[in-house]
Structure formats: C-alpha cells, structure tokens
PDB file of C-alpha atoms in Angstrom:
ATOM      1  CA  MET U 171      27.976  12.874  30.535  1.00  0.00           C
ATOM      2  CA  ASN U 172      29.170  13.440  34.094  1.00  0.00           C
ATOM      3  CA  VAL U 173      27.569  11.254  36.766  1.00  0.00           C
ATOM      4  CA  ASP U 174      28.196  11.591  40.504  1.00  0.00           C
ATOM      5  CA  PHE U 175      28.515   7.983  41.648  1.00  0.00           C
ATOM      6  CA  GLN U 176      30.150   8.930  44.944  1.00  0.00           C
ATOM      7  CA  LYS U 177      27.058  10.588  46.403  1.00  0.00           C
ATOM      8  CA  GLY U 178      25.208   7.262  46.465  1.00  0.00           C
ATOM      9  CA  GLY U 179      28.111   5.093  47.502  1.00  0.00           C
ATOM     10  CA  GLY U 180      28.990   4.101  43.939  1.00  0.00           C
ATOM     11  CA  LEU U 181      25.408   3.662  42.696  1.00  0.00           C
ATOM     12  CA  VAL U 182      22.863   5.943  41.049  1.00  0.00           C
ATOM     13  CA  PRO U 183      19.151   5.246  40.495  1.00  0.00           C
ATOM     14  CA  ALA U 184      18.201   4.670  36.863  1.00  0.00           C
ATOM     15  CA  ILE U 185      14.598   5.411  35.909  1.00  0.00           C
ATOM     16  CA  VAL U 186      13.642   3.401  32.821  1.00  0.00           C
ATOM     17  CA  GLN U 187      11.062   4.902  30.463  1.00  0.00           C
ATOM     18  CA  ASP U 188       9.571   3.556  27.229  1.00  0.00           C
ATOM     19  CA  ALA U 189      10.768   5.970  24.546  1.00  0.00           C
ATOM     20  CA  MET U 190       7.593   5.504  22.501  1.00  0.00           C
ATOM     21  CA  THR U 191       4.817   5.527  25.096  1.00  0.00           C
ATOM     22  CA  GLY U 192       6.456   7.624  27.805  1.00  0.00           C
ATOM     23  CA  ARG U 193       5.449   5.044  30.422  1.00  0.00           C
ATOM     24  CA  VAL U 194       7.877   4.528  33.330  1.00  0.00           C
ATOM     25  CA  LEU U 195       8.772   0.825  33.283  1.00  0.00           C
ATOM     26  CA  MET U 196      11.041   0.215  36.260  1.00  0.00           C
ATOM     27  CA  LEU U 197      13.681   1.562  38.596  1.00  0.00           C
ATOM     28  CA  GLY U 198      17.130   0.018  38.808  1.00  0.00           C
ATOM     29  CA  TYR U 199      20.590   1.009  39.972  1.00  0.00           C
ATOM     30  CA  MET U 200      23.775   1.456  37.999  1.00  0.00           C
ATOM     31  CA  ASN U 201      27.391   1.735  38.968  1.00  0.00           C
ATOM     32  CA  GLU U 202      29.974   3.139  36.601  1.00  0.00           C
ATOM     33  CA  GLU U 203      30.638  -0.259  35.015  1.00  0.00           C
ATOM     34  CA  ALA U 204      26.927  -0.910  34.416  1.00  0.00           C
ATOM     35  CA  LEU U 205      26.553   2.477  32.751  1.00  0.00           C
ATOM     36  CA  GLN U 206      29.529   1.833  30.487  1.00  0.00           C
ATOM     37  CA  LYS U 207      28.235  -1.616  29.514  1.00  0.00           C
ATOM     38  CA  THR U 208      24.796  -0.171  28.768  1.00  0.00           C
ATOM     39  CA  GLN U 209      26.279   2.460  26.490  1.00  0.00           C
ATOM     40  CA  THR U 210      28.601  -0.004  24.763  1.00  0.00           C
ATOM     41  CA  SER U 211      26.183  -2.895  24.249  1.00  0.00           C
ATOM     42  CA  GLY U 212      22.975  -0.938  23.717  1.00  0.00           C
ATOM     43  CA  LEU U 213      21.243  -3.249  26.223  1.00  0.00           C
ATOM     44  CA  VAL U 214      20.355  -1.798  29.607  1.00  0.00           C
ATOM     45  CA  THR U 215      22.514  -3.264  32.356  1.00  0.00           C
ATOM     46  CA  PHE U 216      22.126  -2.699  36.097  1.00  0.00           C
ATOM     47  CA  PHE U 217      24.039  -3.477  39.244  1.00  0.00           C
ATOM     48  CA  SER U 218      22.185  -5.983  41.421  1.00  0.00           C
ATOM     49  CA  ARG U 219      22.447  -4.948  45.057  1.00  0.00           C
ATOM     50  CA  SER U 220      21.174  -8.337  46.274  1.00  0.00           C
ATOM     51  CA  ARG U 221      23.589 -10.390  44.130  1.00  0.00           C
ATOM     52  CA  ASP U 222      26.399  -7.833  44.163  1.00  0.00           C
ATOM     53  CA  GLU U 223      26.988  -8.179  40.417  1.00  0.00           C
ATOM     54  CA  LEU U 224      26.081  -6.714  37.045  1.00  0.00           C
ATOM     55  CA  TRP U 225      22.972  -8.020  35.281  1.00  0.00           C
ATOM     56  CA  THR U 226      21.633  -7.206  31.850  1.00  0.00           C
ATOM     57  CA  LYS U 227      17.858  -6.923  31.901  1.00  0.00           C
ATOM     58  CA  GLY U 228      16.403  -9.738  29.767  1.00  0.00           C
ATOM     59  CA  GLU U 229      19.378 -12.093  29.878  1.00  0.00           C
ATOM     60  CA  THR U 230      17.105 -14.743  31.433  1.00  0.00           C
ATOM     61  CA  SER U 231      13.645 -13.820  30.162  1.00  0.00           C
ATOM     62  CA  GLY U 232      14.629 -12.496  26.728  1.00  0.00           C
ATOM     63  CA  HIS U 233      12.795  -9.249  27.525  1.00  0.00           C
ATOM     64  CA  TYR U 234      15.700  -6.929  26.826  1.00  0.00           C
ATOM     65  CA  LEU U 235      15.614  -3.153  27.139  1.00  0.00           C
ATOM     66  CA  HIS U 236      17.182  -1.609  24.040  1.00  0.00           C
ATOM     67  CA  LEU U 237      18.828   1.721  24.794  1.00  0.00           C
ATOM     68  CA  VAL U 238      17.487   4.781  22.979  1.00  0.00           C
ATOM     69  CA  SER U 239      19.025   7.536  25.108  1.00  0.00           C
ATOM     70  CA  ILE U 240      20.382   8.160  28.563  1.00  0.00           C
ATOM     71  CA  ALA U 241      20.726  11.403  30.493  1.00  0.00           C
ATOM     72  CA  ALA U 242      21.738  12.544  33.971  1.00  0.00           C
ATOM     73  CA  ASP U 243      19.512  14.822  36.016  1.00  0.00           C
ATOM     74  CA  CYS U 244      20.418  18.347  37.123  1.00  0.00           C
ATOM     75  CA  ASP U 245      22.345  17.078  40.168  1.00  0.00           C
ATOM     76  CA  ALA U 246      24.114  14.347  38.147  1.00  0.00           C
ATOM     77  CA  ASP U 247      23.028  11.724  40.676  1.00  0.00           C
ATOM     78  CA  ALA U 248      20.126  10.045  38.834  1.00  0.00           C
ATOM     79  CA  LEU U 249      19.680   8.734  35.300  1.00  0.00           C
ATOM     80  CA  LEU U 250      16.746   8.754  32.890  1.00  0.00           C
ATOM     81  CA  VAL U 251      17.082   5.789  30.543  1.00  0.00           C
ATOM     82  CA  LYS U 252      14.784   5.741  27.512  1.00  0.00           C
ATOM     83  CA  VAL U 253      14.355   2.342  25.907  1.00  0.00           C
ATOM     84  CA  ARG U 254      12.530   0.090  23.486  1.00  0.00           C
ATOM     85  CA  PRO U 255      11.395  -2.923  25.535  1.00  0.00           C
ATOM     86  CA  ASP U 256      11.135  -6.492  24.245  1.00  0.00           C
ATOM     87  CA  GLY U 257       7.906  -7.524  25.921  1.00  0.00           C
ATOM     88  CA  PRO U 258       6.957  -6.988  29.579  1.00  0.00           C
ATOM     89  CA  THR U 259       9.533  -5.439  31.881  1.00  0.00           C
ATOM     90  CA  CYS U 260       8.556  -6.731  35.334  1.00  0.00           C
ATOM     91  CA  HIS U 261       9.652 -10.204  36.477  1.00  0.00           C
ATOM     92  CA  THR U 262       5.984 -10.856  37.346  1.00  0.00           C
ATOM     93  CA  GLY U 263       5.078 -10.638  33.668  1.00  0.00           C
ATOM     94  CA  ALA U 264       3.483  -7.200  33.989  1.00  0.00           C
ATOM     95  CA  ASP U 265       4.336  -4.487  31.493  1.00  0.00           C
ATOM     96  CA  THR U 266       5.764  -2.289  34.256  1.00  0.00           C
ATOM     97  CA  CYS U 267       6.935  -2.819  37.812  1.00  0.00           C
ATOM     98  CA  TRP U 268       3.872  -0.868  38.975  1.00  0.00           C
ATOM     99  CA  GLY U 269       1.449  -3.227  37.256  1.00  0.00           C
ATOM    100  CA  GLU U 270       0.443  -0.704  34.607  1.00  0.00           C
ATOM    101  CA  ARG U 271      -0.241  -1.544  30.980  1.00  0.00           C
ATOM    102  CA  ASN U 272       2.377  -0.122  28.635  1.00  0.00           C
ATOM    103  CA  GLU U 273       0.246   0.780  25.655  1.00  0.00           C
ATOM    104  CA  PRO U 274       0.832   3.754  23.369  1.00  0.00           C
ATOM    105  CA  ASP U 275      -1.606   6.615  23.335  1.00  0.00           C
ATOM    106  CA  THR U 276      -3.945   6.269  20.350  1.00  0.00           C
ATOM    107  CA  LEU U 277      -2.490   9.338  18.644  1.00  0.00           C
ATOM    108  CA  THR U 278       1.051   8.078  19.236  1.00  0.00           C
ATOM    109  CA  PHE U 279       0.328   5.465  16.566  1.00  0.00           C
ATOM    110  CA  LEU U 280       0.672   8.196  13.924  1.00  0.00           C
ATOM    111  CA  THR U 281       4.341   8.498  14.862  1.00  0.00           C
ATOM    112  CA  GLU U 282       4.708   4.715  14.725  1.00  0.00           C
ATOM    113  CA  LEU U 283       2.988   4.652  11.334  1.00  0.00           C
ATOM    114  CA  GLN U 284       5.309   7.280   9.898  1.00  0.00           C
ATOM    115  CA  ASP U 285       8.326   5.416  11.266  1.00  0.00           C
ATOM    116  CA  PHE U 286       7.070   2.365   9.345  1.00  0.00           C
ATOM    117  CA  ILE U 287       6.522   4.429   6.175  1.00  0.00           C
ATOM    118  CA  GLU U 288      10.051   5.835   6.466  1.00  0.00           C
ATOM    119  CA  GLN U 289      11.342   2.273   6.721  1.00  0.00           C
ATOM    120  CA  ARG U 290       9.472   1.448   3.516  1.00  0.00           C
ATOM    121  CA  GLN U 291      11.116   4.470   1.875  1.00  0.00           C
ATOM    122  CA  ARG U 292      14.572   3.269   2.903  1.00  0.00           C
ATOM    123  CA  GLU U 293      14.103  -0.387   1.969  1.00  0.00           C
ATOM    124  CA  MET U 294      11.633  -0.086  -0.948  1.00  0.00           C
ATOM    125  CA  PRO U 295      10.422  -3.720  -0.717  1.00  0.00           C
ATOM    126  CA  GLU U 296       8.833  -5.209  -3.820  1.00  0.00           C
ATOM    127  CA  GLY U 297       5.079  -5.679  -3.729  1.00  0.00           C
ATOM    128  CA  SER U 298       4.493  -2.891  -1.220  1.00  0.00           C
ATOM    129  CA  TYR U 299       1.844  -0.296  -2.086  1.00  0.00           C
ATOM    130  CA  THR U 300       3.830   2.316  -0.174  1.00  0.00           C
ATOM    131  CA  THR U 301       6.879   1.502  -2.280  1.00  0.00           C
ATOM    132  CA  SER U 302       4.825   2.059  -5.438  1.00  0.00           C
ATOM    133  CA  LEU U 303       3.794   5.499  -4.210  1.00  0.00           C
ATOM    134  CA  PHE U 304       7.400   6.520  -3.597  1.00  0.00           C
ATOM    135  CA  ARG U 305       8.367   5.253  -7.045  1.00  0.00           C
ATOM    136  CA  ASP U 306       5.494   7.142  -8.716  1.00  0.00           C
ATOM    137  CA  GLY U 307       6.676  10.431  -7.225  1.00  0.00           C
ATOM    138  CA  VAL U 308       5.260  13.520  -5.603  1.00  0.00           C
ATOM    139  CA  ASN U 309       2.605  14.237  -8.234  1.00  0.00           C
ATOM    140  CA  ARG U 310       0.957  10.854  -7.692  1.00  0.00           C
ATOM    141  CA  MET U 311       1.178  11.210  -3.921  1.00  0.00           C
ATOM    142  CA  ALA U 312      -0.453  14.635  -4.005  1.00  0.00           C
ATOM    143  CA  GLN U 313      -3.134  13.343  -6.358  1.00  0.00           C
ATOM    144  CA  LYS U 314      -3.972  10.499  -3.956  1.00  0.00           C
ATOM    145  CA  VAL U 315      -4.293  12.916  -1.019  1.00  0.00           C
ATOM    146  CA  GLY U 316      -6.759  14.977  -3.069  1.00  0.00           C
ATOM    147  CA  GLU U 317      -8.727  11.927  -4.208  1.00  0.00           C
ATOM    148  CA  GLU U 318      -9.039  10.529  -0.714  1.00  0.00           C
ATOM    149  CA  ALA U 319     -10.002  13.939   0.712  1.00  0.00           C
ATOM    150  CA  LEU U 320     -12.780  14.212  -1.876  1.00  0.00           C
ATOM    151  CA  GLU U 321     -14.032  10.722  -1.044  1.00  0.00           C
ATOM    152  CA  ALA U 322     -14.073  11.617   2.660  1.00  0.00           C
ATOM    153  CA  CYS U 323     -16.134  14.727   1.871  1.00  0.00           C
ATOM    154  CA  ILE U 324     -18.590  12.662  -0.162  1.00  0.00           C
ATOM    155  CA  GLU U 325     -19.063  10.221   2.706  1.00  0.00           C
ATOM    156  CA  ALA U 326     -19.484  13.099   5.183  1.00  0.00           C
ATOM    157  CA  VAL U 327     -22.320  14.574   3.095  1.00  0.00           C
ATOM    158  CA  GLY U 328     -24.156  11.470   1.939  1.00  0.00           C
ATOM    159  CA  GLY U 329     -22.557   8.391   3.462  1.00  0.00           C
ATOM    160  CA  THR U 330     -22.163   6.711   6.813  1.00  0.00           C
ATOM    161  CA  ASN U 331     -19.853   7.508   9.704  1.00  0.00           C
ATOM    162  CA  GLU U 332     -18.169   4.137   9.183  1.00  0.00           C
ATOM    163  CA  ARG U 333     -17.342   4.988   5.559  1.00  0.00           C
ATOM    164  CA  LEU U 334     -16.237   8.497   6.571  1.00  0.00           C
ATOM    165  CA  ILE U 335     -13.724   7.039   9.013  1.00  0.00           C
ATOM    166  CA  TYR U 336     -12.525   4.602   6.335  1.00  0.00           C
ATOM    167  CA  GLU U 337     -11.946   7.320   3.738  1.00  0.00           C
ATOM    168  CA  ALA U 338     -10.442   9.727   6.293  1.00  0.00           C
ATOM    169  CA  SER U 339      -7.960   6.979   7.225  1.00  0.00           C
ATOM    170  CA  ASP U 340      -6.986   6.623   3.559  1.00  0.00           C
ATOM    171  CA  MET U 341      -6.532  10.386   3.313  1.00  0.00           C
ATOM    172  CA  LEU U 342      -4.354  10.575   6.433  1.00  0.00           C
ATOM    173  CA  TYR U 343      -2.187   7.645   5.329  1.00  0.00           C
ATOM    174  CA  HIS U 344      -1.511   9.213   1.928  1.00  0.00           C
ATOM    175  CA  LEU U 345      -0.815  12.575   3.576  1.00  0.00           C
ATOM    176  CA  ILE U 346       1.842  10.977   5.798  1.00  0.00           C
ATOM    177  CA  VAL U 347       3.418   9.342   2.743  1.00  0.00           C
ATOM    178  CA  LEU U 348       3.540  12.744   1.056  1.00  0.00           C
ATOM    179  CA  LEU U 349       5.047  14.376   4.158  1.00  0.00           C
ATOM    180  CA  THR U 350       7.664  11.629   4.347  1.00  0.00           C
ATOM    181  CA  HIS U 351       8.622  12.193   0.710  1.00  0.00           C
ATOM    182  CA  LYS U 352       9.090  15.906   1.465  1.00  0.00           C
ATOM    183  CA  GLY U 353      11.273  15.165   4.497  1.00  0.00           C
ATOM    184  CA  LEU U 354       8.587  16.262   6.941  1.00  0.00           C
ATOM    185  CA  ARG U 355       6.900  14.569   9.896  1.00  0.00           C
ATOM    186  CA  ILE U 356       3.319  14.420  11.106  1.00  0.00           C
ATOM    187  CA  GLU U 357       4.685  16.046  14.280  1.00  0.00           C
ATOM    188  CA  ASP U 358       5.484  19.123  12.174  1.00  0.00           C
ATOM    189  CA  VAL U 359       1.782  19.409  11.386  1.00  0.00           C
ATOM    190  CA  VAL U 360       0.918  19.032  15.078  1.00  0.00           C
ATOM    191  CA  THR U 361       3.423  21.764  15.954  1.00  0.00           C
ATOM    192  CA  GLU U 362       1.744  24.099  13.471  1.00  0.00           C
ATOM    193  CA  LEU U 363      -1.676  23.338  14.953  1.00  0.00           C
ATOM    194  CA  LYS U 364      -0.336  24.039  18.453  1.00  0.00           C
ATOM    195  CA  GLU U 365       0.962  27.408  17.254  1.00  0.00           C
ATOM    196  CA  ARG U 366      -2.454  28.232  15.818  1.00  0.00           C
ATOM    197  CA  HIS U 367      -4.065  27.393  19.144  1.00  0.00           C
ATOM    198  CA  LYS U 368      -2.079  30.089  20.962  1.00  0.00           C
ATOM    199  CA  PRO U 369      -3.824  33.373  21.781  1.00  0.00           C
ATOM    200  CA  GLY U 370      -2.977  36.077  19.268  1.00  0.00           C
ATOM    201  CA  TRP U 371      -2.057  33.701  16.433  1.00  0.00           C
ATOM    202  CA  LYS U 372      -2.672  35.294  13.069  1.00  0.00           C
ATOM    203  CA  LYS U 373      -2.993  33.568   9.724  1.00  0.00           C
ATOM    204  CA  HIS U 374       0.058  34.010   7.508  1.00  0.00           C
TER     205      HIS U 374
END
C-alpha cells in the first residue's frame, strides 16, 4: 500500500470505522511509523500532534481498536481503518467522537450469529446444542429446518404472533447452521434475494 505522507507534511488523516456496524468512530492522524506499528501490532496507533509522539489508542483506557483492514484512498493521502473496538472510542466515554451510539443494525446480528456458529463449528465445545447438530450431520440439520418451518406455519395459521416469532427464530437459526455446514453464508441468501428484486429477473 502506497501512502503519500509528504503531501500532509508527514501525516495523513486516518478515518476509523467499526468493521461490524459501519459506524465512523473517530478521526486521527498517522505518520509512517504509526502506520507500520498499527500493521505490525494489530492495534491502531496514531501520531499525537499535541504531544508530538506515537500513541496506541486504548493504552490508558483499555479501549483498544483492533485492526481489521486498512486502505488508502484514491489520492493515497487518507486512510480508512476498519476495526473491532473494545468499548467506547471517545475519551468522553461516548461510543464515537461525534456522540453517536455504535450499535449494529438489527439485521447485522444475523452476520454476528453466523460468525458465532462458525466458531462453534471450529471449536466443537462439549455440551453445546450447535455442536450436537454439526456432529449429527446434514440430514439432521435439514430435518430440523423442516420441522421448525412446519411449526412456524402452524403458529401462523392457528397460533399467536408471539409464538410465530419464536418458531420463525428457531427455523432461521437452524437454517444458518445448515448453511454453515455447507460452507455458505446468510449473506449469500441476501445476495440471491437482491438479484430477484432487480427488474427483469426470471426464475431459474
């Protein structure tokens, strides 16, 4: 990655964004040394213009910014730094330096849930229901999706909205487990739905 540090007198602005929520958390500045330390340590490090020294975000508060990715803009004179934050980012205690709450979109939780299910698949902890599904195999997973879908239909016809939501949640959870087993993501399903929403889409 080529970065033009000379244009800004040795510094470039670094826009910090939560990789999960997409929320912009703060703006800092990096020199070449700060960028290298960020990439090496995996913890976002800036150059403090007031103190004239490097500082790793969180070294005092414990609210570190864990590096996910970093990219230069089209002019190579600004950086977009995607992170996983440990707690609030602003020194005031706010989630962001603009006083905004850094909460994931409701639907973003599906991605978080599948990440958790994938972790279960890797670690296979004893006593976990998800682990038992992976051990039972694809036939059991598919069966559970069908069972939960049927129960959701029953609640839709003769039950309550509360029970419908409960059974639909069971169905969606088991579907994500099945997708994970097949090496697929819930985002793949969303992509298919987006394709179907386009004008002129025709059923296969």
